[in-house]
PDB file of C-alpha atoms in Angstrom:
ATOM      1  CA  MET A  30      -2.527 -15.477 -12.876  1.00  0.00           C
ATOM      2  CA  VAL A  31      -1.823 -12.308 -10.739  1.00  0.00           C
ATOM      3  CA  ASP A  32       0.419  -9.402 -11.531  1.00  0.00           C
ATOM      4  CA  ILE A  33       2.698  -7.558  -9.554  1.00  0.00           C
ATOM      5  CA  LEU A  34       3.048  -3.851 -10.124  1.00  0.00           C
ATOM      6  CA  LEU A  35       6.060  -3.111  -8.672  1.00  0.00           C
ATOM      7  CA  SER A  36       7.116   1.225  -9.158  1.00  0.00           C
ATOM      8  CA  THR A  37      11.668   0.896  -8.237  1.00  0.00           C
ATOM      9  CA  PHE A  38      13.968   4.388  -8.204  1.00  0.00           C
ATOM     10  CA  ASN A  39      17.564   3.821  -6.685  1.00  0.00           C
ATOM     11  CA  GLY A  40      16.588   0.352  -5.538  1.00  0.00           C
ATOM     12  CA  ARG A  41      19.688  -1.427  -5.882  1.00  0.00           C
ATOM     13  CA  SER A  42      20.326  -2.300  -2.108  1.00  0.00           C
ATOM     14  CA  TYR A  43      17.548  -3.997  -1.548  1.00  0.00           C
ATOM     15  CA  LEU A  44      16.245  -4.936  -4.506  1.00  0.00           C
ATOM     16  CA  PRO A  45      17.668  -8.503  -5.435  1.00  0.00           C
ATOM     17  CA  ASP A  46      16.197  -9.852  -1.574  1.00  0.00           C
ATOM     18  CA  LEU A  47      12.431  -9.066  -2.667  1.00  0.00           C
ATOM     19  CA  LEU A  48      13.197 -10.641  -6.395  1.00  0.00           C
ATOM     20  CA  LYS A  49      14.583 -13.660  -4.350  1.00  0.00           C
ATOM     21  CA  SER A  50      11.504 -13.761  -2.196  1.00  0.00           C
ATOM     22  CA  LEU A  51       8.864 -13.217  -5.085  1.00  0.00           C
ATOM     23  CA  GLN A  52      10.685 -16.296  -6.441  1.00  0.00           C
ATOM     24  CA  SER A  53       9.947 -18.792  -3.307  1.00  0.00           C
ATOM     25  CA  GLN A  54       6.217 -17.815  -3.578  1.00  0.00           C
ATOM     26  CA  THR A  55       4.308 -21.383  -3.329  1.00  0.00           C
ATOM     27  CA  PHE A  56       1.760 -19.934  -5.574  1.00  0.00           C
ATOM     28  CA  THR A  57       3.754 -19.654  -9.198  1.00  0.00           C
ATOM     29  CA  ASP A  58       1.657 -18.093 -11.618  1.00  0.00           C
ATOM     30  CA  TRP A  59       2.193 -14.235 -11.385  1.00  0.00           C
ATOM     31  CA  ARG A  60       4.732 -12.004 -13.713  1.00  0.00           C
ATOM     32  CA  LEU A  61       6.011  -9.330 -12.421  1.00  0.00           C
ATOM     33  CA  ILE A  62       5.296  -6.014 -14.639  1.00  0.00           C
ATOM     34  CA  VAL A  63       7.945  -2.946 -13.157  1.00  0.00           C
ATOM     35  CA  ARG A  64       8.719   0.812 -14.339  1.00  0.00           C
ATOM     36  CA  ASP A  65      11.487   2.536 -13.243  1.00  0.00           C
ATOM     37  CA  ASP A  66      10.946   5.581 -12.219  1.00  0.00           C
ATOM     38  CA  GLY A  67      14.218   7.528 -13.176  1.00  0.00           C
ATOM     39  CA  SER A  68      16.726   5.527 -11.350  1.00  0.00           C
ATOM     40  CA  THR A  69      20.554   6.748 -11.500  1.00  0.00           C
ATOM     41  CA  ASP A  70      22.002   3.156  -9.959  1.00  0.00           C
ATOM     42  CA  GLU A  71      22.106   0.091 -11.001  1.00  0.00           C
ATOM     43  CA  THR A  72      18.263  -0.992 -10.570  1.00  0.00           C
ATOM     44  CA  LEU A  73      17.523  -0.952 -13.864  1.00  0.00           C
ATOM     45  CA  SER A  74      20.610  -3.193 -15.549  1.00  0.00           C
ATOM     46  CA  MET A  75      19.199  -6.392 -12.298  1.00  0.00           C
ATOM     47  CA  LEU A  76      15.929  -5.764 -14.051  1.00  0.00           C
ATOM     48  CA  LYS A  77      16.973  -6.523 -17.175  1.00  0.00           C
ATOM     49  CA  HIS A  78      18.899  -9.046 -15.760  1.00  0.00           C
ATOM     50  CA  PHE A  79      15.773 -10.950 -14.225  1.00  0.00           C
ATOM     51  CA  LYS A  80      14.518 -10.574 -17.372  1.00  0.00           C
ATOM     52  CA  GLU A  81      17.172 -12.639 -19.280  1.00  0.00           C
ATOM     53  CA  THR A  82      17.098 -15.682 -16.509  1.00  0.00           C
ATOM     54  CA  HIS A  83      12.773 -15.247 -16.167  1.00  0.00           C
ATOM     55  CA  PRO A  84      11.645 -13.896 -19.315  1.00  0.00           C
ATOM     56  CA  LYS A  85       8.341 -15.396 -18.925  1.00  0.00           C
ATOM     57  CA  LYS A  86       8.110 -13.586 -15.155  1.00  0.00           C
ATOM     58  CA  ILE A  87       8.711 -10.260 -15.699  1.00  0.00           C
ATOM     59  CA  ILE A  88       7.573  -7.579 -17.673  1.00  0.00           C
ATOM     60  CA  ILE A  89       9.404  -4.006 -17.900  1.00  0.00           C
ATOM     61  CA  VAL A  90       7.267  -1.023 -18.940  1.00  0.00           C
ATOM     62  CA  ASP A  91       9.938   1.294 -21.049  1.00  0.00           C
ATOM     63  CA  GLU A  92       8.781   4.835 -20.509  1.00  0.00           C
ATOM     64  CA  LYS A  93      10.450   8.498 -21.546  1.00  0.00           C
ATOM     65  CA  ILE A  94       8.721  10.040 -18.996  1.00  0.00           C
ATOM     66  CA  LYS A  95      10.767   9.512 -15.274  1.00  0.00           C
ATOM     67  CA  ASN A  96      10.246  10.676 -12.081  1.00  0.00           C
ATOM     68  CA  LEU A  97       6.190  10.862 -11.586  1.00  0.00           C
ATOM     69  CA  GLY A  98       6.731   9.864  -7.853  1.00  0.00           C
ATOM     70  CA  PRO A  99       5.232   6.697  -6.662  1.00  0.00           C
ATOM     71  CA  MET A 100       1.413   7.601  -7.080  1.00  0.00           C
ATOM     72  CA  ARG A 101       2.059   8.234 -11.086  1.00  0.00           C
ATOM     73  CA  SER A 102       4.018   5.301 -11.343  1.00  0.00           C
ATOM     74  CA  PHE A 103       1.671   2.545  -9.646  1.00  0.00           C
ATOM     75  CA  GLU A 104      -1.065   4.596 -11.758  1.00  0.00           C
ATOM     76  CA  LYS A 105       0.441   3.527 -14.979  1.00  0.00           C
ATOM     77  CA  LEU A 106       1.090   0.291 -13.363  1.00  0.00           C
ATOM     78  CA  MET A 107      -2.663  -0.985 -12.982  1.00  0.00           C
ATOM     79  CA  GLU A 108      -3.605   1.010 -16.525  1.00  0.00           C
ATOM     80  CA  TYR A 109      -0.721  -1.635 -17.740  1.00  0.00           C
ATOM     81  CA  SER A 110      -2.216  -4.330 -15.937  1.00  0.00           C
ATOM     82  CA  SER A 111      -4.688  -7.275 -17.431  1.00  0.00           C
ATOM     83  CA  ALA A 112      -4.926  -9.740 -14.993  1.00  0.00           C
ATOM     84  CA  GLU A 113      -7.784 -11.047 -12.642  1.00  0.00           C
ATOM     85  CA  TYR A 114      -5.786 -10.054  -9.361  1.00  0.00           C
ATOM     86  CA  ILE A 115      -3.138  -6.668  -9.079  1.00  0.00           C
ATOM     87  CA  MET A 116      -0.528  -6.811  -6.036  1.00  0.00           C
ATOM     88  CA  PHE A 117       1.725  -4.160  -5.343  1.00  0.00           C
ATOM     89  CA  CYS A 118       5.326  -4.337  -4.078  1.00  0.00           C
ATOM     90  CA  ASP A 119       7.550  -2.114  -2.870  1.00  0.00           C
ATOM     91  CA  GLN A 120      11.613  -2.286  -3.787  1.00  0.00           C
ATOM     92  CA  ASP A 121      12.105  -2.250  -0.421  1.00  0.00           C
ATOM     93  CA  ASP A 122      10.277  -5.102   1.596  1.00  0.00           C
ATOM     94  CA  VAL A 123      10.362  -9.099   1.613  1.00  0.00           C
ATOM     95  CA  TRP A 124       7.532 -11.131   0.878  1.00  0.00           C
ATOM     96  CA  LEU A 125       6.633 -13.834   3.067  1.00  0.00           C
ATOM     97  CA  PRO A 126       6.356 -17.834   1.085  1.00  0.00           C
ATOM     98  CA  HIS A 127       2.893 -17.775   1.180  1.00  0.00           C
ATOM     99  CA  LYS A 128       1.507 -14.481   0.727  1.00  0.00           C
ATOM    100  CA  ILE A 129      -0.047 -14.425  -2.271  1.00  0.00           C
ATOM    101  CA  GLU A 130      -1.887 -17.844  -1.979  1.00  0.00           C
ATOM    102  CA  GLU A 131      -2.996 -16.754   1.250  1.00  0.00           C
ATOM    103  CA  SER A 132      -4.052 -13.419  -0.094  1.00  0.00           C
ATOM    104  CA  LEU A 133      -5.810 -14.896  -3.227  1.00  0.00           C
ATOM    105  CA  ALA A 134      -7.925 -17.483  -0.837  1.00  0.00           C
ATOM    106  CA  CYS A 135      -9.080 -14.991   1.245  1.00  0.00           C
ATOM    107  CA  ILE A 136      -9.898 -12.544  -2.385  1.00  0.00           C
ATOM    108  CA  GLN A 137     -11.451 -15.368  -3.607  1.00  0.00           C
ATOM    109  CA  GLN A 138     -13.771 -16.216  -0.485  1.00  0.00           C
ATOM    110  CA  LEU A 139     -14.599 -12.708  -0.273  1.00  0.00           C
ATOM    111  CA  GLU A 140     -16.092 -12.429  -4.322  1.00  0.00           C
ATOM    112  CA  GLN A 141     -18.011 -15.678  -3.811  1.00  0.00           C
ATOM    113  CA  ASN A 142     -19.749 -13.953  -1.170  1.00  0.00           C
ATOM    114  CA  ASN A 143     -19.845 -10.439  -3.090  1.00  0.00           C
ATOM    115  CA  PRO A 144     -19.724 -11.582  -6.935  1.00  0.00           C
ATOM    116  CA  HIS A 145     -19.909  -8.251  -9.092  1.00  0.00           C
ATOM    117  CA  LYS A 146     -18.591  -6.060  -6.012  1.00  0.00           C
ATOM    118  CA  ALA A 147     -14.779  -4.628  -6.041  1.00  0.00           C
ATOM    119  CA  ALA A 148     -12.751  -6.446  -3.764  1.00  0.00           C
ATOM    120  CA  LEU A 149      -9.542  -5.939  -1.704  1.00  0.00           C
ATOM    121  CA  VAL A 150      -7.812  -7.985   0.601  1.00  0.00           C
ATOM    122  CA  PHE A 151      -5.101  -6.574   2.822  1.00  0.00           C
ATOM    123  CA  SER A 152      -2.660  -7.852   6.284  1.00  0.00           C
ATOM    124  CA  ASP A 153      -0.629  -6.605   8.655  1.00  0.00           C
ATOM    125  CA  LEU A 154       3.070  -6.503   8.484  1.00  0.00           C
ATOM    126  CA  GLU A 155       6.157  -7.960  10.701  1.00  0.00           C
ATOM    127  CA  VAL A 156       8.400  -4.537  10.740  1.00  0.00           C
ATOM    128  CA  VAL A 157      11.786  -4.935  10.355  1.00  0.00           C
ATOM    129  CA  ASP A 158      15.086  -3.046  10.418  1.00  0.00           C
ATOM    130  CA  GLU A 159      17.368  -2.515   7.352  1.00  0.00           C
ATOM    131  CA  GLN A 160      18.931  -5.645   8.384  1.00  0.00           C
ATOM    132  CA  LEU A 161      15.881  -7.403   8.714  1.00  0.00           C
ATOM    133  CA  ASN A 162      15.808  -7.779  12.800  1.00  0.00           C
ATOM    134  CA  THR A 163      12.121  -7.619  13.464  1.00  0.00           C
ATOM    135  CA  ILE A 164      11.346  -4.228  15.067  1.00  0.00           C
ATOM    136  CA  SER A 165       7.994  -5.763  15.751  1.00  0.00           C
ATOM    137  CA  SER A 166       5.755  -8.674  14.852  1.00  0.00           C
ATOM    138  CA  SER A 167       2.868  -6.304  13.947  1.00  0.00           C
ATOM    139  CA  PHE A 168       2.519  -3.029  12.490  1.00  0.00           C
ATOM    140  CA  TRP A 169      -0.820  -2.807  13.595  1.00  0.00           C
ATOM    141  CA  ASN A 170       0.176  -2.518  17.055  1.00  0.00           C
ATOM    142  CA  TYR A 171       3.521  -0.792  16.560  1.00  0.00           C
ATOM    143  CA  SER A 172       1.849   1.955  15.474  1.00  0.00           C
ATOM    144  CA  LYS A 173      -1.793   1.987  17.021  1.00  0.00           C
ATOM    145  CA  VAL A 174      -3.679   1.734  14.079  1.00  0.00           C
ATOM    146  CA  ASN A 175      -7.286  -0.663  14.065  1.00  0.00           C
ATOM    147  CA  PRO A 176      -7.682  -2.702  11.067  1.00  0.00           C
ATOM    148  CA  ASP A 177     -11.246  -2.257  11.339  1.00  0.00           C
ATOM    149  CA  ASN A 178     -10.651   1.432  10.354  1.00  0.00           C
ATOM    150  CA  VAL A 179     -11.610   0.412   6.950  1.00  0.00           C
ATOM    151  CA  TYR A 180     -15.167  -0.427   7.609  1.00  0.00           C
ATOM    152  CA  ASN A 181     -15.727   3.252   8.948  1.00  0.00           C
ATOM    153  CA  CYS A 182     -14.923   5.849   6.185  1.00  0.00           C
ATOM    154  CA  TYR A 183     -14.045   8.637   8.875  1.00  0.00           C
ATOM    155  CA  ARG A 184     -11.723   6.452  11.002  1.00  0.00           C
ATOM    156  CA  LEU A 185      -9.911   5.431   7.298  1.00  0.00           C
ATOM    157  CA  LEU A 186      -9.505   9.197   6.369  1.00  0.00           C
ATOM    158  CA  ILE A 187      -7.417   9.575   9.321  1.00  0.00           C
ATOM    159  CA  ASN A 188      -5.396   6.954  10.343  1.00  0.00           C
ATOM    160  CA  ASN A 189      -4.883   3.970   6.790  1.00  0.00           C
ATOM    161  CA  PRO A 190      -4.003   0.225   8.507  1.00  0.00           C
ATOM    162  CA  ALA A 191      -3.206  -0.773   4.883  1.00  0.00           C
ATOM    163  CA  PRO A 192      -0.462   0.042   3.013  1.00  0.00           C
ATOM    164  CA  GLY A 193      -0.577  -1.180  -0.409  1.00  0.00           C
ATOM    165  CA  CYS A 194       2.135  -3.446   0.167  1.00  0.00           C
ATOM    166  CA  THR A 195      -0.414  -5.823   1.496  1.00  0.00           C
ATOM    167  CA  PHE A 196      -3.216  -5.490  -1.278  1.00  0.00           C
ATOM    168  CA  ILE A 197      -4.570  -8.173  -3.148  1.00  0.00           C
ATOM    169  CA  MET A 198      -7.655  -6.592  -5.413  1.00  0.00           C
ATOM    170  CA  ASN A 199      -9.939  -8.136  -7.826  1.00  0.00           C
ATOM    171  CA  LYS A 200      -9.919  -6.027 -11.384  1.00  0.00           C
ATOM    172  CA  LYS A 201     -13.276  -4.407 -10.439  1.00  0.00           C
ATOM    173  CA  VAL A 202     -11.348  -2.229  -8.817  1.00  0.00           C
ATOM    174  CA  LYS A 203      -9.303  -0.443 -11.716  1.00  0.00           C
ATOM    175  CA  PRO A 204     -12.838   1.727 -12.872  1.00  0.00           C
ATOM    176  CA  LEU A 205     -13.536   2.516  -9.551  1.00  0.00           C
ATOM    177  CA  VAL A 206      -9.969   4.051  -8.555  1.00  0.00           C
ATOM    178  CA  LEU A 207      -8.419   5.378 -11.641  1.00  0.00           C
ATOM    179  CA  PRO A 208      -7.928   7.626 -12.546  1.00  0.00           C
ATOM    180  CA  PHE A 209      -5.968   9.258  -9.235  1.00  0.00           C
ATOM    181  CA  PRO A 210      -6.571  12.576  -8.303  1.00  0.00           C
ATOM    182  CA  GLU A 211      -4.944  15.302  -7.730  1.00  0.00           C
ATOM    183  CA  GLN A 212      -6.647  15.366  -3.885  1.00  0.00           C
ATOM    184  CA  ALA A 213      -5.171  11.573  -2.614  1.00  0.00           C
ATOM    185  CA  ARG A 214      -2.381  11.870  -0.237  1.00  0.00           C
ATOM    186  CA  MET A 215      -1.404   8.365  -1.411  1.00  0.00           C
ATOM    187  CA  HIS A 216      -2.149   6.282  -4.191  1.00  0.00           C
ATOM    188  CA  ASP A 217      -2.826   3.090  -1.765  1.00  0.00           C
ATOM    189  CA  TRP A 218      -4.353   5.279   0.430  1.00  0.00           C
ATOM    190  CA  TRP A 219      -6.883   6.430  -2.437  1.00  0.00           C
ATOM    191  CA  ILE A 220      -7.977   2.729  -3.390  1.00  0.00           C
ATOM    192  CA  VAL A 221      -8.362   1.523   0.153  1.00  0.00           C
ATOM    193  CA  LEU A 222     -11.110   4.718   0.325  1.00  0.00           C
ATOM    194  CA  LYS A 223     -12.404   3.943  -2.380  1.00  0.00           C
ATOM    195  CA  VAL A 224     -13.073   0.554  -1.950  1.00  0.00           C
ATOM    196  CA  ALA A 225     -14.873   0.949   1.288  1.00  0.00           C
ATOM    197  CA  GLU A 226     -16.876   3.301   0.001  1.00  0.00           C
ATOM    198  CA  SER A 227     -18.450   1.065  -2.931  1.00  0.00           C
ATOM    199  CA  GLY A 228     -16.269  -2.236  -2.672  1.00  0.00           C
ATOM    200  CA  VAL A 229     -16.048  -5.290  -0.386  1.00  0.00           C
ATOM    201  CA  ILE A 230     -12.773  -5.350   2.153  1.00  0.00           C
ATOM    202  CA  ASP A 231     -11.413  -7.967   4.072  1.00  0.00           C
ATOM    203  CA  TYR A 232      -7.962  -8.850   5.988  1.00  0.00           C
ATOM    204  CA  LEU A 233      -6.060 -10.769   7.175  1.00  0.00           C
ATOM    205  CA  LYS A 234      -4.308 -10.758  11.034  1.00  0.00           C
ATOM    206  CA  LYS A 235      -0.953 -12.524   9.952  1.00  0.00           C
ATOM    207  CA  PRO A 236       1.845 -10.434   8.634  1.00  0.00           C
ATOM    208  CA  GLY A 237       2.122 -10.908   4.687  1.00  0.00           C
ATOM    209  CA  LEU A 238       5.797  -9.974   4.271  1.00  0.00           C
ATOM    210  CA  LEU A 239       9.393  -8.115   6.210  1.00  0.00           C
ATOM    211  CA  TYR A 240       8.596  -4.228   5.979  1.00  0.00           C
ATOM    212  CA  ARG A 241      11.936  -2.529   5.718  1.00  0.00           C
ATOM    213  CA  GLN A 242      12.984   0.438   7.538  1.00  0.00           C
ATOM    214  CA  HIS A 243      15.243   2.663   6.773  1.00  0.00           C
ATOM    215  CA  LYS A 244      16.409   6.095   6.280  1.00  0.00           C
ATOM    216  CA  LYS A 245      14.950   6.018   2.403  1.00  0.00           C
ATOM    217  CA  ASN A 246      11.708   5.319   3.456  1.00  0.00           C
ATOM    218  CA  LYS A 247       9.012   7.502   1.351  1.00  0.00           C
ATOM    219  CA  VAL A 248       5.806   5.896   3.742  1.00  0.00           C
ATOM    220  CA  GLY A 249       7.211   3.908   6.493  1.00  0.00           C
ATOM    221  CA  ALA A 250       6.073   2.348   9.860  1.00  0.00           C
ATOM    222  CA  GLU A 251       5.349   5.207  13.186  1.00  0.00           C
ATOM    223  CA  ALA A 252       5.756   3.853  16.879  1.00  0.00           C
ATOM    224  CA  ILE A 253       4.069   6.138  18.948  1.00  0.00           C
ATOM    225  CA  LYS A 254       5.417   6.244  21.809  1.00  0.00           C
ATOM    226  CA  ASN A 255       4.545   8.455  25.256  1.00  0.00           C
ATOM    227  CA  THR A 256       5.853  11.446  23.896  1.00  0.00           C
ATOM    228  CA  TYR A 257       2.713  11.051  21.056  1.00  0.00           C
ATOM    229  CA  LEU A 258       0.813  14.401  21.555  1.00  0.00           C
ATOM    230  CA  LEU A 259       4.235  16.354  22.256  1.00  0.00           C
ATOM    231  CA  SER A 260       5.340  15.209  18.653  1.00  0.00           C
ATOM    232  CA  ARG A 261       2.087  16.548  17.222  1.00  0.00           C
ATOM    233  CA  MET A 262       2.527  19.721  19.333  1.00  0.00           C
ATOM    234  CA  ALA A 263       5.931  20.216  18.148  1.00  0.00           C
ATOM    235  CA  SER A 264       5.271  19.426  14.346  1.00  0.00           C
ATOM    236  CA  PHE A 265       1.727  21.772  14.386  1.00  0.00           C
ATOM    237  CA  SER A 266       2.378  22.760  10.806  1.00  0.00           C
ATOM    238  CA  LEU A 267       2.346  19.540   9.438  1.00  0.00           C
ATOM    239  CA  THR A 268      -0.618  18.217  11.383  1.00  0.00           C
ATOM    240  CA  ILE A 269      -2.097  20.961  10.123  1.00  0.00           C
ATOM    241  CA  LYS A 270      -1.174  20.389   6.269  1.00  0.00           C
ATOM    242  CA  ARG A 271      -2.222  16.345   7.297  1.00  0.00           C
ATOM    243  CA  ASN A 272      -5.431  17.444   8.404  1.00  0.00           C
ATOM    244  CA  LYS A 273      -5.982  19.250   5.576  1.00  0.00           C
ATOM    245  CA  GLU A 274      -5.292  16.723   3.093  1.00  0.00           C
ATOM    246  CA  SER A 275      -7.986  14.183   4.582  1.00  0.00           C
ATOM    247  CA  TRP A 276     -10.258  16.616   4.349  1.00  0.00           C
ATOM    248  CA  GLN A 277      -9.529  17.306   0.432  1.00  0.00           C
ATOM    249  CA  MET A 278      -9.444  13.604   0.300  1.00  0.00           C
ATOM    250  CA  MET A 279     -13.390  13.357   1.902  1.00  0.00           C
ATOM    251  CA  LYS A 280     -14.780  16.015  -0.297  1.00  0.00           C
ATOM    252  CA  CYS A 281     -13.199  14.211  -3.513  1.00  0.00           C
ATOM    253  CA  LEU A 282     -14.747  10.782  -2.087  1.00  0.00           C
ATOM    254  CA  SER A 283     -17.852  12.538  -1.320  1.00  0.00           C
ATOM    255  CA  ASN A 284     -20.398  15.325  -0.373  1.00  0.00           C
ATOM    256  CA  LYS A 285     -21.701  13.262   1.809  1.00  0.00           C
ATOM    257  CA  TYR A 286     -19.030  12.917   4.940  1.00  0.00           C
ATOM    258  CA  SER A 287     -19.515  16.040   7.030  1.00  0.00           C
ATOM    259  CA  LEU A 288     -15.671  18.346   8.372  1.00  0.00           C
ATOM    260  CA  LEU A 289     -17.323  18.220  12.030  1.00  0.00           C
ATOM    261  CA  LYS A 290     -17.952  14.369  12.102  1.00  0.00           C
ATOM    262  CA  LEU A 291     -14.268  13.765  10.574  1.00  0.00           C
ATOM    263  CA  PHE A 292     -13.025  15.986  13.202  1.00  0.00           C
ATOM    264  CA  TYR A 293     -14.695  14.435  16.022  1.00  0.00           C
ATOM    265  CA  TYR A 294     -13.283  11.140  14.792  1.00  0.00           C
ATOM    266  CA  LYS A 295      -9.754  12.738  14.654  1.00  0.00           C
ATOM    267  CA  LEU A 296     -10.065  13.444  18.638  1.00  0.00           C
ATOM    268  CA  ARG A 297     -10.872  10.069  19.529  1.00  0.00           C
ATOM    269  CA  ILE A 298      -8.343   8.709  17.170  1.00  0.00           C
ATOM    270  CA  SER A 299      -5.571  10.824  18.618  1.00  0.00           C
ATOM    271  CA  LEU A 300      -6.664  10.484  22.169  1.00  0.00           C
ATOM    272  CA  ALA A 301      -7.095   6.415  22.121  1.00  0.00           C
ATOM    273  CA  LYS A 302      -2.720   6.596  20.952  1.00  0.00           C
ATOM    274  CA  LEU A 303      -2.556   8.440  24.035  1.00  0.00           C
ATOM    275  CA  LEU A 304      -3.617   5.232  26.126  1.00  0.00           C
TER     276      LEU A 304
END
């Protein structure tokens, strides 16, 4: 059994595409666990209709507390999950038909070699526009981020190549990452950092989903262009803020990490994006 965790908020425009893509999965032993974070549109009624037509495929977590934001909402969903494997899902994405099947095969192979470890597998994404037209066939190429960053925690603190919507993880990850600390920039970033440090990670080089970009994205793909350095200089306060957040996450992870070394990797990665 695979639990697919979904936090929704005013997702009426995109939710039908996502639900249809889940129904088209080649692996069928899954259930969708949804927590709505206070939608004011028809999102909740759409989910309830899906439950009426597919009662064994969806659990709607009924909570009075709303507007927790993505990180705390996914924290609640992880606490609710009881399956052997967990995947995250974003309301505006479209899963490719073999996503669960291929992710599951990869993580089970990883577990065979590391039977007592927390394990996580992620994949590339195909970046698309609001109408699902391809912007880039590879999120990693588009954003100039190296998936091998997950094998170096300094690099991972600066550039996360693994959005949560690409994850599959075993249930051993739960006690390793919960509860999410206040210092975590995002839940998915914190999870991959903790598993990189104490568990095992692998990745699929092919996209597992269509990563839709639109004006309402909380987090999205960022194209790296020749004006990258200028844009970073123009948003100097944002750069300082992100560096501070990375430093705070680093301290929360462990005291063994060096601030000087973090800055060294930050400089190397920034210069590499200009080439």
